[in-house]
Coordinates of C-alpha atoms in Angstrom, one line a residue:
M1 CA 0.5 0.0 0.3
L2 CA 0.9 3.7 -0.7
N3 CA 1.5 5.3 2.1
S4 CA 3.3 9.1 3.4
L5 CA 4.8 10.5 5.8
F6 CA 3.9 14.2 7.9
T7 CA 6.3 14.9 10.9
L8 CA 5.9 17.5 13.2
V9 CA 9.3 17.8 15.6
F10 CA 9.5 19.8 18.1
A11 CA 12.6 21.3 18.5
A12 CA 14.4 21.5 22.1
A13 CA 16.0 24.2 21.3
A14 CA 13.9 27.6 21.4
L15 CA 14.1 31.4 21.5
A16 CA 14.5 33.4 24.9
S17 CA 11.3 34.5 26.6
P18 CA 10.5 38.1 25.6
L19 CA 9.1 38.4 29.4
D20 CA 12.6 39.5 30.3
S21 CA 13.8 42.7 28.8
S22 CA 17.4 41.8 30.1
E23 CA 17.5 39.2 28.1
T24 CA 18.5 38.5 24.0
N25 CA 16.4 36.1 21.9
T26 CA 20.3 34.4 21.9
G27 CA 19.2 32.0 24.7
S28 CA 16.2 29.0 24.9
V29 CA 13.4 28.0 26.2
A30 CA 12.7 24.7 27.2
P31 CA 9.7 23.3 25.4
P32 CA 7.0 21.7 27.1
T33 CA 6.9 18.5 28.5
S34 CA 3.0 17.9 27.8
V35 CA 2.3 18.3 24.2
T36 CA -0.7 16.8 22.5
I37 CA -3.1 16.6 19.9
K38 CA -6.2 17.3 20.9
N39 CA -7.7 17.1 17.1
I40 CA -6.6 16.3 13.6
V41 CA -9.0 17.2 11.1
Y42 CA -8.2 16.6 7.0
G43 CA -9.7 16.6 3.7
G44 CA -8.5 16.3 -0.3
T45 CA -7.4 14.3 -3.3
G46 CA -4.4 13.1 -1.8
C47 CA -5.6 12.5 1.6
P48 CA -9.3 11.1 1.3
Q49 CA -11.0 10.3 4.3
G50 CA -10.1 7.3 6.3
T51 CA -6.9 7.4 4.7
V52 CA -4.6 9.1 7.3
G53 CA -3.0 7.6 10.3
S54 CA -1.1 9.5 13.3
F55 CA 0.7 9.3 16.5
I56 CA 2.9 11.7 18.2
S57 CA 6.2 9.9 20.3
P58 CA 6.1 8.9 24.0
D59 CA 8.6 11.6 24.2
R60 CA 6.4 14.1 22.4
T61 CA 8.6 15.5 20.6
T62 CA 7.5 14.1 17.4
F63 CA 4.0 13.9 15.9
T64 CA 3.6 12.1 12.6
L65 CA 0.7 11.4 10.6
I66 CA 0.6 8.7 8.1
F67 CA -1.1 9.0 4.4
D68 CA -2.5 5.9 2.4
R69 CA -2.3 7.7 -0.8
F70 CA -0.9 10.8 -2.0
V71 CA 0.2 10.2 -5.9
A72 CA 0.4 12.6 -8.8
S73 CA 1.5 11.3 -12.3
L74 CA 0.9 12.3 -15.9
G75 CA 1.4 11.5 -19.2
P76 CA -0.5 9.7 -22.3
G77 CA -4.5 8.4 -20.7
V78 CA -3.6 10.3 -17.3
P79 CA -6.7 12.3 -16.3
V80 CA -5.8 15.7 -15.5
T81 CA -6.8 15.5 -12.2
E82 CA -4.2 13.6 -11.1
N83 CA -1.5 15.9 -12.3
R84 CA -2.3 17.1 -8.7
K85 CA -2.7 16.1 -5.7
N86 CA -3.4 17.7 -2.3
C87 CA -3.9 17.2 1.6
Q88 CA -5.3 20.0 4.1
L89 CA -4.7 19.7 7.2
N90 CA -5.8 21.3 10.2
L91 CA -3.9 20.3 13.4
E92 CA -5.1 21.2 17.4
L93 CA -2.5 20.9 20.0
Q94 CA -2.8 21.0 23.3
Y95 CA 0.3 22.6 25.5
P96 CA 0.7 24.7 28.8
G97 CA -0.4 28.4 28.6
G98 CA 2.9 30.6 28.2
F99 CA 4.2 29.4 24.9
Q100 CA 3.9 30.1 21.4
Y101 CA 5.5 27.9 18.8
S102 CA 6.5 28.0 15.0
I103 CA 7.7 26.4 11.8
S104 CA 11.7 27.0 11.7
S105 CA 12.1 23.8 9.0
T106 CA 11.0 21.5 6.7
M107 CA 12.2 17.9 5.8
Y108 CA 10.4 16.0 3.4
R109 CA 11.6 12.5 1.3
G110 CA 10.2 10.2 -1.9
Y111 CA 9.6 9.0 -4.8
V112 CA 10.0 10.9 -8.8
D113 CA 9.9 9.8 -11.7
V114 CA 9.6 13.0 -14.9
E115 CA 10.8 12.2 -18.1
K116 CA 12.5 15.2 -20.1
G117 CA 9.9 18.7 -20.6
V118 CA 8.2 17.1 -17.3
T119 CA 8.8 18.8 -13.3
G120 CA 7.3 17.6 -10.5
R121 CA 7.1 19.8 -7.2
Q122 CA 6.4 19.2 -3.9
Q123 CA 5.3 22.4 -1.5
A124 CA 3.3 23.2 1.6
T125 CA 2.3 25.9 2.7
Y126 CA 1.5 26.7 6.4
Y127 CA -0.7 29.1 8.6
F128 CA -2.4 29.3 11.9
S129 CA -6.4 29.8 11.8
G130 CA -7.4 33.4 11.8
Q131 CA -4.5 34.5 10.4
S132 CA -3.4 36.0 7.3
N133 CA 0.1 35.0 6.9
Q134 CA 1.8 32.2 5.7
I135 CA 5.2 30.8 4.6
S136 CA 5.5 28.3 2.3
S137 CA 8.4 25.6 1.2
G138 CA 8.5 23.8 -2.3
T139 CA 10.8 21.9 -4.6
N140 CA 10.9 21.5 -8.3
F141 CA 12.7 18.1 -9.8
V142 CA 13.7 19.1 -13.0
G143 CA 13.3 15.7 -15.6
P144 CA 14.8 13.1 -17.0
R145 CA 14.9 12.1 -13.3
A146 CA 14.6 8.9 -11.8
G147 CA 15.1 8.2 -8.2
D148 CA 14.8 9.2 -4.1
Y149 CA 14.3 12.7 -2.7
A150 CA 15.1 13.8 0.0
T151 CA 15.3 17.6 0.9
T152 CA 15.5 20.0 4.1
D153 CA 14.3 23.7 3.6
T154 CA 14.7 26.3 6.3
M155 CA 12.7 29.1 7.4
P156 CA 14.4 32.4 8.3
L157 CA 13.0 33.5 11.6
T158 CA 12.5 37.1 9.9
S159 CA 9.5 35.1 8.0
T160 CA 8.4 32.9 10.1
I161 CA 4.6 33.0 11.6
W162 CA 4.4 31.7 15.3
S163 CA 0.6 30.7 17.2
P164 CA -0.9 33.6 19.2
C165 CA -0.6 33.8 22.5
G166 CA -3.4 33.1 25.3
V167 CA -4.9 30.6 23.0
T168 CA -4.7 27.8 21.6
T169 CA -5.0 28.0 17.7
A170 CA -4.9 25.2 15.5
L171 CA -1.7 24.9 12.5
N172 CA -3.1 24.6 8.9
V173 CA -0.8 22.5 6.8
N174 CA -1.5 22.7 2.8
S175 CA 0.6 20.2 1.1
Q176 CA 0.4 19.7 -2.3
V177 CA 2.8 17.6 -5.2
R178 CA 2.0 18.4 -9.2
L179 CA 3.5 17.5 -12.1
T180 CA 3.7 19.8 -15.3
S181 CA 5.3 19.1 -18.9
T182 CA 5.7 21.4 -21.6
V183 CA 6.8 17.9 -24.0
S184 CA 3.8 16.8 -25.5
G185 CA 2.7 13.4 -24.6
A186 CA 5.7 12.9 -21.6
S187 CA 5.2 11.1 -18.4
G188 CA 5.8 11.4 -15.1
V189 CA 4.9 10.1 -11.8
I190 CA 6.5 12.1 -7.9
T191 CA 5.2 9.5 -5.5
D192 CA 6.3 7.6 -2.1
D193 CA 9.3 6.2 -1.5
S194 CA 10.7 3.3 -4.0
I195 CA 11.0 1.2 -1.4
D196 CA 8.5 1.1 1.5
G197 CA 6.4 3.7 -0.3
K198 CA 6.7 6.7 1.6
I199 CA 7.2 10.6 1.4
E200 CA 7.9 11.5 4.6
F201 CA 7.6 15.4 5.8
Q202 CA 9.5 16.5 9.0
V203 CA 8.7 20.2 10.6
G204 CA 11.5 21.6 12.8
V205 CA 9.1 23.4 15.7
Q206 CA 10.5 26.1 17.2
W207 CA 9.1 27.4 21.2
Q208 CA 8.6 30.8 22.4
A209 CA 7.6 32.2 25.7
C210 CA 4.6 34.4 25.4

């Protein structure tokens, strides 16, 4: 069965508390020790209902969503609707008051097989419910190319978004894989790992005291 992974990693180091004016943002604040998943809502062509599993590690440093279907394909006889697959995720975390968090990096692994003229793209956009600011990361794979891929994108601190203080707000992740072509009849697929059928997204999260 094809499947893919989305992993949230709660970083051990975080920004300094802004409450102490005698400190600068070069120190660190320990992340909260009790982080739990309160609710997960998902939907999209890459994650139909009933096709996503989830778990959080015992030390609460890693959160994983496992997708059964997340494959885009292109070529003769392939419907255009298969050229792009997406999954809209709404993740609500429960953690102690006095903290806020932000996405700092993403890592994803998978498999891509694209002919000359075909480009595959893996992309994710992050935002908090009720906020207009977003951050995105993504990678293009230009054909001809075939094989596994593993890429990491780091978000600059100046472009990060933070969950609001005082309330627990859901993190939204709009993830997608898509294929485009400039050559008629060319084929391509961007899918799961070639061995065990996985795409793994690993997202570094930084914590900050309110």
